[in-house]
Coordinates of C-alpha atoms in Angstrom, one line a residue:
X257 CA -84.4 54.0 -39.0
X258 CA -81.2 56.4 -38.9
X259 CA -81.5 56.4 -35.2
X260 CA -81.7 52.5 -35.0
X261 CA -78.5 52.1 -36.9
X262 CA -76.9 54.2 -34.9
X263 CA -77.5 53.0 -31.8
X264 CA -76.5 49.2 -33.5
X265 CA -73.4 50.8 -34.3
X266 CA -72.9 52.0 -30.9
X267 CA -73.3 49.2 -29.4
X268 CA -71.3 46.9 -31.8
X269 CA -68.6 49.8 -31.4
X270 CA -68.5 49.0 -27.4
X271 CA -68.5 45.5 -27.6
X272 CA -65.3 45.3 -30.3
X273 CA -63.6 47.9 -27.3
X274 CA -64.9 45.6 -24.4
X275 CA -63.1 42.6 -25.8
X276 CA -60.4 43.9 -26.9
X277 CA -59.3 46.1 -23.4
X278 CA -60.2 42.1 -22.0
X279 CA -57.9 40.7 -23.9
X280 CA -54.9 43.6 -23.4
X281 CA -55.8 43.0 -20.0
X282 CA -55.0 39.4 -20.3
X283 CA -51.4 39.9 -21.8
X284 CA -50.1 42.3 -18.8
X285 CA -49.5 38.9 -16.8
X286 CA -46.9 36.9 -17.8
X287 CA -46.5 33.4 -16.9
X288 CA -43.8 32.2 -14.6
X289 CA -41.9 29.2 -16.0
X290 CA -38.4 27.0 -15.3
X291 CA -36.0 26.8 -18.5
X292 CA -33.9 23.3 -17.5
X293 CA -30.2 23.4 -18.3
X294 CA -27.6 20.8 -18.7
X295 CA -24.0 21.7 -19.1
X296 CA -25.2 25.0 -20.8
X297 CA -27.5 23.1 -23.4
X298 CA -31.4 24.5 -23.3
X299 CA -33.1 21.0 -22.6
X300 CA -36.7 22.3 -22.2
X301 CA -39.1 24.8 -20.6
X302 CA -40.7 23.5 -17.5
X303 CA -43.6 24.9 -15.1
X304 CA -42.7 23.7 -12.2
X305 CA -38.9 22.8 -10.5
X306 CA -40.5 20.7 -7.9
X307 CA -42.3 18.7 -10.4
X308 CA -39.3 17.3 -12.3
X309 CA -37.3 16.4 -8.6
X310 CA -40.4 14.5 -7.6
X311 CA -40.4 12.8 -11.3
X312 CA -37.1 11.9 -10.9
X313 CA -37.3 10.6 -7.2
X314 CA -40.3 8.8 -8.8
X315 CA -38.5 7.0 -11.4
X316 CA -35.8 5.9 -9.5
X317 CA -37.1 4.1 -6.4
X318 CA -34.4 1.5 -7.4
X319 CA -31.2 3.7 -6.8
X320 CA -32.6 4.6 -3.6
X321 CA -32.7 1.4 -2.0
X322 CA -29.3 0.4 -3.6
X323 CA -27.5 3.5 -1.9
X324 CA -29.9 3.7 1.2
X325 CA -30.8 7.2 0.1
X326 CA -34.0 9.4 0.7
X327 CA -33.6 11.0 -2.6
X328 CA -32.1 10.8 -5.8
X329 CA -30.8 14.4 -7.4
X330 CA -30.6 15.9 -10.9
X331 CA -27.2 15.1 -13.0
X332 CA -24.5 17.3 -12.6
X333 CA -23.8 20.1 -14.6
X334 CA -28.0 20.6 -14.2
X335 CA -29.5 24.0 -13.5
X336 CA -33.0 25.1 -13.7
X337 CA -33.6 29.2 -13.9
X338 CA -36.8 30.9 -13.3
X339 CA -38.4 32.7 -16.4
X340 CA -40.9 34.7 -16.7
X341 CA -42.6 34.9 -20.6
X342 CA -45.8 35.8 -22.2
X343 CA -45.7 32.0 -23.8
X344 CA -48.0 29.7 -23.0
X345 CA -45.6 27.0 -24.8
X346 CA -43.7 24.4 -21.9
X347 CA -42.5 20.7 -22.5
X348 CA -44.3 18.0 -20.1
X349 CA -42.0 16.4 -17.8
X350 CA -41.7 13.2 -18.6
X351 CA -40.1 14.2 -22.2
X352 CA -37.8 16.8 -20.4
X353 CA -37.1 13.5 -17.8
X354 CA -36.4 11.5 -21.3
X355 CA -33.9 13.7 -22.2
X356 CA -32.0 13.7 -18.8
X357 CA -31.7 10.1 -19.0
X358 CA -30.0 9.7 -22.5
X359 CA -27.5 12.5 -21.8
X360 CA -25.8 12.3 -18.1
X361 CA -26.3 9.9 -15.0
X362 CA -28.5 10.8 -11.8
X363 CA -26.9 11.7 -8.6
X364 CA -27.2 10.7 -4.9
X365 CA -25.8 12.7 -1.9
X366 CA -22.9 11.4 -0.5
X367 CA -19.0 12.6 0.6
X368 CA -15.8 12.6 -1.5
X369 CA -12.8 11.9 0.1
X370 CA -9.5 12.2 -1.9
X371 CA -6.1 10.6 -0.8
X372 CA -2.8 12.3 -2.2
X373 CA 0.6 11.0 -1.9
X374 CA 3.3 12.5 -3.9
X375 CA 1.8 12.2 -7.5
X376 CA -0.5 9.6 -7.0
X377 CA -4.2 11.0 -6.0
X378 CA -7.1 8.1 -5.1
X379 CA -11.1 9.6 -5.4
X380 CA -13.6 7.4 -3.1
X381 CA -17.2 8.1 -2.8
X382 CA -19.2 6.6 0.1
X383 CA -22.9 7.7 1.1
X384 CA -21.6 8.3 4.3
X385 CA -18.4 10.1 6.4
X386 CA -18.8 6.9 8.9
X387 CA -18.5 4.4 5.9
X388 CA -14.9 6.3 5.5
X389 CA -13.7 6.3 8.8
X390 CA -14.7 2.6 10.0
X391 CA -13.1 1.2 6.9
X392 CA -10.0 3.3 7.6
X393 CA -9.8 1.8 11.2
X394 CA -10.5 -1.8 10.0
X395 CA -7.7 -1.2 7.5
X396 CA -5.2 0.3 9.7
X397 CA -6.2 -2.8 12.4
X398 CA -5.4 -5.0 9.3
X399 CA -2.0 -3.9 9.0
X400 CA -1.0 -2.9 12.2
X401 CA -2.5 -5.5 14.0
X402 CA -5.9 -5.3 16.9
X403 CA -4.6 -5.9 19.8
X404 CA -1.7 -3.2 19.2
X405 CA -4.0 -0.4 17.3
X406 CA -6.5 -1.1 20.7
X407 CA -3.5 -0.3 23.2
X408 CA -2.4 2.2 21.1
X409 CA -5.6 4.2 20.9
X410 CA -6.5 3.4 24.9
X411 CA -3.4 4.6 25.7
X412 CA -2.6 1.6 28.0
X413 CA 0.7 0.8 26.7
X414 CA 3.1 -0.8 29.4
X415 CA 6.2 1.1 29.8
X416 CA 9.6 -0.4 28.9
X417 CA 11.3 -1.4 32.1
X418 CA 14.1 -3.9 30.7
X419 CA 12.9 -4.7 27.0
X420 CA 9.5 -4.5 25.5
X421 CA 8.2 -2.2 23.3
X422 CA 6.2 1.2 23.0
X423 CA 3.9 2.3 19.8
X424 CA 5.2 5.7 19.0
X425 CA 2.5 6.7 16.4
X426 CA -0.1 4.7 14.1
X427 CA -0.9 7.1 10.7
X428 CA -1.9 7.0 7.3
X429 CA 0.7 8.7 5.4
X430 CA -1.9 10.3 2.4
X431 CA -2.9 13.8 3.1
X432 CA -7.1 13.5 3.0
X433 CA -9.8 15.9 2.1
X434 CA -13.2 15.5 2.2
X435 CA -16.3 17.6 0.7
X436 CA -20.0 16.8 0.3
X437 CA -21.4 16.6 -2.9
X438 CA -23.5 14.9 -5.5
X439 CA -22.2 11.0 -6.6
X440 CA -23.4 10.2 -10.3
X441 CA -24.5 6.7 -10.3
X442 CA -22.2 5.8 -12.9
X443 CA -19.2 6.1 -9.8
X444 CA -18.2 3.1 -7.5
X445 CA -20.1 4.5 -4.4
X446 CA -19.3 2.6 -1.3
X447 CA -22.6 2.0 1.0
X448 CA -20.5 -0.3 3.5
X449 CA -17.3 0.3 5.7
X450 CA -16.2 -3.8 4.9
X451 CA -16.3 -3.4 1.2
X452 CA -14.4 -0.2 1.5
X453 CA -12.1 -1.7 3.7
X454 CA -11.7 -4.5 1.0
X455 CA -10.9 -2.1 -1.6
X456 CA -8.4 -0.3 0.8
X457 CA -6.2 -3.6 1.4
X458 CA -6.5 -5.2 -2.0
X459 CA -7.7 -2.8 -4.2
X460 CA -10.0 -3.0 -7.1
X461 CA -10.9 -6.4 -8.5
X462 CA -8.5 -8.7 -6.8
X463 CA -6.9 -12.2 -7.8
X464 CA -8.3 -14.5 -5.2
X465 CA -7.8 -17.9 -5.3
X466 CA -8.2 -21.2 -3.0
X467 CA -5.0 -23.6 -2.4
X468 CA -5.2 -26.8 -0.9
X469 CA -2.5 -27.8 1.4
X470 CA -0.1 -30.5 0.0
X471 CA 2.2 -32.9 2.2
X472 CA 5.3 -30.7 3.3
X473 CA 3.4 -27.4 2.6
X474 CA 4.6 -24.6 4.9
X475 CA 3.0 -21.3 5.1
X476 CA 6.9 -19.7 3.8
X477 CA 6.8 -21.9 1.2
X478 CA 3.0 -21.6 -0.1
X479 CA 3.5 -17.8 -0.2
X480 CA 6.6 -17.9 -1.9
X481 CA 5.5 -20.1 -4.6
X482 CA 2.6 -17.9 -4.9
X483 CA 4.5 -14.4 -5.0
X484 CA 3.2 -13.1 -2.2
X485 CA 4.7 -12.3 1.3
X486 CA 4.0 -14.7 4.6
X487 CA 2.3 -11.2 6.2
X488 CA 0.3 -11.0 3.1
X489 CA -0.7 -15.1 3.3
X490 CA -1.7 -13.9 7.0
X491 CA -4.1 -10.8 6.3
X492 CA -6.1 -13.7 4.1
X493 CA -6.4 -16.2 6.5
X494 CA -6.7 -15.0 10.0
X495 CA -7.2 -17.9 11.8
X496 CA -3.3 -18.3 11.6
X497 CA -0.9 -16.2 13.4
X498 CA 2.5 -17.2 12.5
X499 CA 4.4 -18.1 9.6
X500 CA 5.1 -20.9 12.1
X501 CA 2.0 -22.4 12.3
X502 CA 1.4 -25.7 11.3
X503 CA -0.6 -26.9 8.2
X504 CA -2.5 -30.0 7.2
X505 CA -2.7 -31.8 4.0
X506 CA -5.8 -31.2 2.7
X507 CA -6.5 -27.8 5.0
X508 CA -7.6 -24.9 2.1
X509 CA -6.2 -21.3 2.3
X510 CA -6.4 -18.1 0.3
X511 CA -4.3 -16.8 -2.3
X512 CA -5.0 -13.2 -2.4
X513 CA -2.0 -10.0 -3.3
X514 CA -3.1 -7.3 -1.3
X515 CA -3.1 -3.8 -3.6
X516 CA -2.7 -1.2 -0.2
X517 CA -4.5 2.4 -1.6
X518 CA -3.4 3.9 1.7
X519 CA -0.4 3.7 3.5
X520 CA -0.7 2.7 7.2
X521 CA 2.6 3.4 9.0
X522 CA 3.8 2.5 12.3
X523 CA 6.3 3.9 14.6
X524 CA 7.7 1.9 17.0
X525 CA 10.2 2.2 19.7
X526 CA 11.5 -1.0 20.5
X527 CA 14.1 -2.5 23.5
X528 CA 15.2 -6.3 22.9
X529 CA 17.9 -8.5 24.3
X530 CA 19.5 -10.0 21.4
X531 CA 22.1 -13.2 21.6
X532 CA 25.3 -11.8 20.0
X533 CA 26.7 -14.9 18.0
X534 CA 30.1 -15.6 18.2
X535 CA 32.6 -15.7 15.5
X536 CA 35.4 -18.4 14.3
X537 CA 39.1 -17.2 14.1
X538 CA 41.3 -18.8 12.5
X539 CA 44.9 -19.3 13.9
X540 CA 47.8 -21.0 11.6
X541 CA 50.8 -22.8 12.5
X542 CA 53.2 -23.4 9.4
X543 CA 54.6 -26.2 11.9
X544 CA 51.4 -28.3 11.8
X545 CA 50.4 -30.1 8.8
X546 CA 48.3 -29.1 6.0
X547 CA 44.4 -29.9 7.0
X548 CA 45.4 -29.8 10.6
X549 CA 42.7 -28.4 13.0
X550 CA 42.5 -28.3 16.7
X551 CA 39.8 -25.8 18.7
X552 CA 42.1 -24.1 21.4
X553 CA 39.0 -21.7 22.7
X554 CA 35.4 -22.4 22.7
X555 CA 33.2 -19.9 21.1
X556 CA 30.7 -18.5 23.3
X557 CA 27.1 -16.3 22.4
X558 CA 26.9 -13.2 24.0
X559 CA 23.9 -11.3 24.8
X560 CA 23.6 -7.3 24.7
X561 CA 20.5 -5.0 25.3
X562 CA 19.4 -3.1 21.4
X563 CA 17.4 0.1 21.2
X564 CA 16.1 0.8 17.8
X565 CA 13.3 2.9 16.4
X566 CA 11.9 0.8 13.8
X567 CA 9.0 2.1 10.8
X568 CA 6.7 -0.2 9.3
X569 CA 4.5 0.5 6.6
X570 CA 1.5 -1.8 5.3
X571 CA 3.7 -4.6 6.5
X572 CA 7.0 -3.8 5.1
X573 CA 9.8 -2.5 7.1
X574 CA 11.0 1.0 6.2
X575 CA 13.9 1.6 8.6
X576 CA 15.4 0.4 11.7
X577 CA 17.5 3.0 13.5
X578 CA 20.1 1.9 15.9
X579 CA 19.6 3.8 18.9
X580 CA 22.2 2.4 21.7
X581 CA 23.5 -1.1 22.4
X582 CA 24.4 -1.8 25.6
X583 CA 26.9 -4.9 26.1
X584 CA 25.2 -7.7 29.1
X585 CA 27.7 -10.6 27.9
X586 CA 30.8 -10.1 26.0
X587 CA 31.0 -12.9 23.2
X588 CA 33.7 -15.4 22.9
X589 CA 35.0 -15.8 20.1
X590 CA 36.2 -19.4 19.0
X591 CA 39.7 -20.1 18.3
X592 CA 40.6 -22.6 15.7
X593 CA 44.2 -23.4 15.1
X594 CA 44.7 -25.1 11.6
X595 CA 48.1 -26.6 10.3
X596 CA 50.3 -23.9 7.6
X597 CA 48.5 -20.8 7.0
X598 CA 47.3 -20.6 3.7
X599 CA 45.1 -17.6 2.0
X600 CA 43.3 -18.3 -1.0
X601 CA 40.7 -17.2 -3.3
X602 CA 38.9 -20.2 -2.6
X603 CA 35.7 -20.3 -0.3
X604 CA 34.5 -22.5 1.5
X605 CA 30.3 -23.4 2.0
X606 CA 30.5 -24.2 5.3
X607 CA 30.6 -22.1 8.4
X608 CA 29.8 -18.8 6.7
X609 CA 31.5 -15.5 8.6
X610 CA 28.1 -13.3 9.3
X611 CA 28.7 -10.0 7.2
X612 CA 27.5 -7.4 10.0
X613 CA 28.4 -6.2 13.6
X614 CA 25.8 -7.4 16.1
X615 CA 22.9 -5.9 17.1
X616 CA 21.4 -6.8 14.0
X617 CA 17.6 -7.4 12.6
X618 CA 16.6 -9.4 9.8
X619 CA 13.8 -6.7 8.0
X620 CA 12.9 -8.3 4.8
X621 CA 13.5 -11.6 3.7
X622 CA 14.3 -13.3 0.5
X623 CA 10.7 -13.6 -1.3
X624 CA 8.2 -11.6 -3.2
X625 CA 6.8 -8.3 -1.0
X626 CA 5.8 -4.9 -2.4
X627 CA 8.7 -2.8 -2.8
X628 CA 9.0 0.4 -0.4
X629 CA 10.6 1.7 -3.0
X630 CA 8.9 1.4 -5.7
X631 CA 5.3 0.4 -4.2
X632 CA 5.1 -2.5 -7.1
X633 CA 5.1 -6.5 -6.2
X634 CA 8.8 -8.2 -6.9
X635 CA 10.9 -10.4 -6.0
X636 CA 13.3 -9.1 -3.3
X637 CA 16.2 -11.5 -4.2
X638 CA 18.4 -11.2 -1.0
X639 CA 18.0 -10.4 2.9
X640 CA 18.1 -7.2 4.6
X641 CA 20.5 -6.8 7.8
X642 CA 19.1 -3.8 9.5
X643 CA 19.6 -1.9 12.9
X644 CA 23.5 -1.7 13.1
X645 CA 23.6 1.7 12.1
X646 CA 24.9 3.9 9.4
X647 CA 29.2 3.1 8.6
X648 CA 29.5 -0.2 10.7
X649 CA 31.3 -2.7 9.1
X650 CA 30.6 -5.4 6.2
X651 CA 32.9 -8.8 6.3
X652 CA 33.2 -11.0 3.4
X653 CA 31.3 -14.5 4.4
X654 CA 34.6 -16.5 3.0
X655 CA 37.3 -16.7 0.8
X656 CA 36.6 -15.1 -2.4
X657 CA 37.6 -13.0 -5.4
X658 CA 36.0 -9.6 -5.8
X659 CA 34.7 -9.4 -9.0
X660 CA 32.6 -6.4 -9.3
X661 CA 32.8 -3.2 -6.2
X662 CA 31.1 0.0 -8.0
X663 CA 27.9 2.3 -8.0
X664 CA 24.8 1.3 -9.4
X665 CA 22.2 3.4 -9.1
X666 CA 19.7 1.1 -7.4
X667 CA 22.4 -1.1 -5.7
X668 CA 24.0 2.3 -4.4
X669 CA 28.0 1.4 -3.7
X670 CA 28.2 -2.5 -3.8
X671 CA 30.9 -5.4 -3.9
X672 CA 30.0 -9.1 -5.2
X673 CA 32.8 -12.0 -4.7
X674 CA 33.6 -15.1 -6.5
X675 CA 34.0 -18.2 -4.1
X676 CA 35.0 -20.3 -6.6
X677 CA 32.3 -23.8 -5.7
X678 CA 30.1 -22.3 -7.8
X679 CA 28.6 -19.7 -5.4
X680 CA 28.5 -15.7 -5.7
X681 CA 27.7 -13.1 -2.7
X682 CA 26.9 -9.2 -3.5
X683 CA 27.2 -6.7 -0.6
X684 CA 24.7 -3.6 -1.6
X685 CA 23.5 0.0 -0.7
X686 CA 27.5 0.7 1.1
X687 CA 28.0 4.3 2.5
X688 CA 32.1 3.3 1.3
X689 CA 33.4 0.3 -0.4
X690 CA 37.0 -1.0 1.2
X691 CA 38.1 -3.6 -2.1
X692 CA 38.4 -3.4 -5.6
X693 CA 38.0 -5.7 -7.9
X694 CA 40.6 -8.8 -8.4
X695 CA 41.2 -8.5 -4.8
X696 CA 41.7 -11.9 -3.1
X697 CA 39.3 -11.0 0.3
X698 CA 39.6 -14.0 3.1
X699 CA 36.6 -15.1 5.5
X700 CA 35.5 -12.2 7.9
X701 CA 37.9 -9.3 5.8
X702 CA 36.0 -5.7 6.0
X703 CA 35.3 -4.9 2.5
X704 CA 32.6 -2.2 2.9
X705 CA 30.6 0.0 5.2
X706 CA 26.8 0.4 5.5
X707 CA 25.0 2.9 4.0
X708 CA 21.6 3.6 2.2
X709 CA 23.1 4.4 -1.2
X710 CA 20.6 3.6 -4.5
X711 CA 17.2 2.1 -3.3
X712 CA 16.7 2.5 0.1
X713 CA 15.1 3.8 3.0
X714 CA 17.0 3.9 5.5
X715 CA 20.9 1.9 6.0
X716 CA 21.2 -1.6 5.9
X717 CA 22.8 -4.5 4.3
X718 CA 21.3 -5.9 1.3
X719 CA 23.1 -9.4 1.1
X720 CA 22.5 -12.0 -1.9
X721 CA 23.7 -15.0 -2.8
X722 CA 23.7 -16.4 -6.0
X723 CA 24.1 -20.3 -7.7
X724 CA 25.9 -18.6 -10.6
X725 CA 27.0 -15.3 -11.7
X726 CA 24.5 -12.9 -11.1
X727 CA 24.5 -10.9 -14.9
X728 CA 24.7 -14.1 -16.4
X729 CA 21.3 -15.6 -15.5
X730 CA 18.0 -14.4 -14.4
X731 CA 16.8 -13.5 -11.0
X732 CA 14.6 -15.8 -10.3
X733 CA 16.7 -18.7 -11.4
X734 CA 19.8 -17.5 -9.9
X735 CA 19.3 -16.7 -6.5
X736 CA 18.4 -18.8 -3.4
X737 CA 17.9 -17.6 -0.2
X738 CA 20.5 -16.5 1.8
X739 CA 19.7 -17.5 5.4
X740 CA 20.5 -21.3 4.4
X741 CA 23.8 -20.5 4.9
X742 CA 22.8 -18.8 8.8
X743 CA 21.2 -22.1 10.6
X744 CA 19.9 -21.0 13.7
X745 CA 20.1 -17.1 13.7
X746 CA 16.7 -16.9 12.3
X747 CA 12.9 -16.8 14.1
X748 CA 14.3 -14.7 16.7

């Protein structure tokens, strides 16, 4: 009996030992998990990293077909580290998948490109470099033009034997950098080079707007009265050409202010014979009687040959450099002789003095643009008279008072006269003013130089002309434009 308890004992003894080296066996392998991570928070403990990308991939079938993708990623600021535990406790995916959604956006791959200019720095994400660098072309095509961004970049460019012109350089002026990377969803990602292209010219959410074309409608008036520029009205509607073209009543066109996010720039070296229009002098005889006038020398145009280097920039004219003039035909001046010579402070409206030496180029209108200066839309209230170089002279238009000739720190060194019929003229950015004010100046009297003092790019003449005096009413009330006063010097 002893001996048959013992032997139960033994063998109860080895089966206790059995299972318990089994089960010390069983704890010497630990399982291999993946701990998710998002922006250092523990999410949940996952057993495979392969499981929760094809979950999400799964999920999102939608965001692949919207981007044209072949996957979609985990959110950023996700990492998933191998560990290795004697738990058997993980969290099934679709709760660790639940968790993702609430807390940050999915990503697809993609490129970043950033644009920086001075201060200002632009991010655009597109699914593909191409995307990028077609809408950059169509942009810089939109601005510069197709047919001279084609001859440019074929390198077929006539040379100048006489006059023409040659395309020094076609740029974007942002630095760009670009790196691959993971787009959240919750980003505007560009899938096509036209939209991007859109966004690039008019930036994001636009005014557009339909006009119908009224009896008398020109395309320089329909811009105007819309604040935006004639090459603006053109980039909207390119089946015209030309401010020149003509409108129906009844024909519909676009209304839409461009918002550039790049600036395309265009360098041009250009050779043009320009009519150099003759002036009238006056010649007095204290003999004849008062209001006596007799022409004794007809005035003659003159032509002379103009080198200038000339920047534009989305449209707008930064600069036009004199480079040489050469004289072809010397002007004649017309001679008027009028009965007892007789200086007052009293203008006259008619046959205006022009203010500059020739060889001059109209760069920017009177009208709404977006400033060079300042890169927002306004109202440029006068005319620029560009290309006759830095210190040439500036003539009063006709008889006048001088009532202000100062600094202003956006004018620069200016002059504005008094004509006394209920008209004004300012003179702005001057390298040297010549009057002071309470000075009577007579038609065609130098009372400045140019210059590029205050806001500008480059020198030139700003010239305004106002109904009334300028600080006493508003811009857009008290100027007009000023080449009324110039018939026929202008669509050159």
């Amino acid at each position: 009996m002893k001996k048959n308890m013992l032997t139960i004992i033994i063998v109860f003894m080895s089966i206790i030992i059995f299972l318990l080296g089994f089960n010390y066996k069983q704890k010497q392998d630990p399982n291999t998990f993946y701990k998710v991570y998002l922006k250092d928070e523990i999410i949940g403990v996952i057993s495979s990293k392969k499981k929760l990308e094809d979950y999400i991939n799964k999920q999102n079938i939608s965001y692949k077909e919207k981007y044209n993708v072949t996957s979609v990623n985990v959110p950023e600021g996700l990492e998933i580290k191998k560990l290795t535990t004697y738990s058997d406790q993980i969290d099934r995916i679709e709760d660790v998948y639940e968790k993702l959604v609430n807390k940050e956006a999915f990503t697809v791959p993609g490129y970043q490109f950033t644009l920086r200019k001075e201060d200002r720095v632009i991010t655009v994400y597109v699914t593909g470099k191409e995307i990028f660098d077609e809408a950059v072309k169509t942009t810089m095509k939109t601005f510069v033009g197709t047919e001279d961004y084609t001859t440019y970049n074929e390198t077929v460019q006539n040379e100048i034997v006489t006059t023409g012109k040659i395309i020094e350089d076609i740029y974007v002026e942002e630095s760009i950098t670009t790196k691959k990377t993971n787009i959240p969803v919750t980003e505007k990602i560009y899938t096509s080079a036209e939209e991007l292209s859109q966004f690039l010219v008019f930036g994001q959410d636009p005014k557009k707007e339909t006009y119908i074309v009224k009896v008398g409608d020109t395309i320089t008036d329909i811009a105007y009265n819309h604040q935006i520029s004639v090459e603006e009205f053109l980039i909207s509607n390119s089946n015209f050409t030309s401010e020149k073209n003509l409108l129906f009543p009844g024909q519909e066109v676009v209304i839409e202010m461009t918002n550039p996010q790049i600036s395309v720039a265009i360098e041009t070296y250009m050779v043009e014979d320009q009519e150099a229009h003759y002036q009238t002098n006056y010649e007095y005889d204290n003999d004849a009687p008062l209001g006596y006038d007799k022409v004794i020398q007809a005035g003659e145009n003159g032509l002379e040959r103009v080198s200038s280097k000339v920047k534009v920039v989305n449209g707008v004219t930064n600069y036009i450099n004199l480079v040489s003039k050469e004289e072809l035909k010397p002007v004649v001046n017309e001679i008027v002789l009028k009965g007892t010579k007789y200086e007052s402070g009293v203008g006259s409206p008619n046959n205006w003095y022009w203010p500059t030496v020739s060889g001059w180029n109209i760069s920017s209108n009177y009208g709404y643009r977006i400033s060079p200066i300042t890169g927002r839309r306004e109202l440029h209230s006068g005319m620029d008279i560009a290309g006759i170089g830095c210190g040439s002279e500036i003539r009063a238009v006709t008889n006048g008072k001088v009532i202000e000739a100062k600094y202003h720190y956006i004018n620069g060194n200016y002059v504005c006269i008094d004509h006394s019929y209920g008209e004004y003229t300012c003179y702005n950015h001057m390298s040297r003013i010549a009057v002071k004010a309470g000075d009577i100046v007579s038609r065609g009297q130098v009372i400045g130089y140019t210059g590029d003092t205050g806001y500008a790019t480059a020198c030139h003449l700003h010239l305004e002309v106002w109904k009334s005096y300028p600080w006493k009413t508003s811009a857009l009330n008290g100027t007009f434009n000023p080449r009324i006063r110039f018939p026929g010097v202008f669509g050159r």
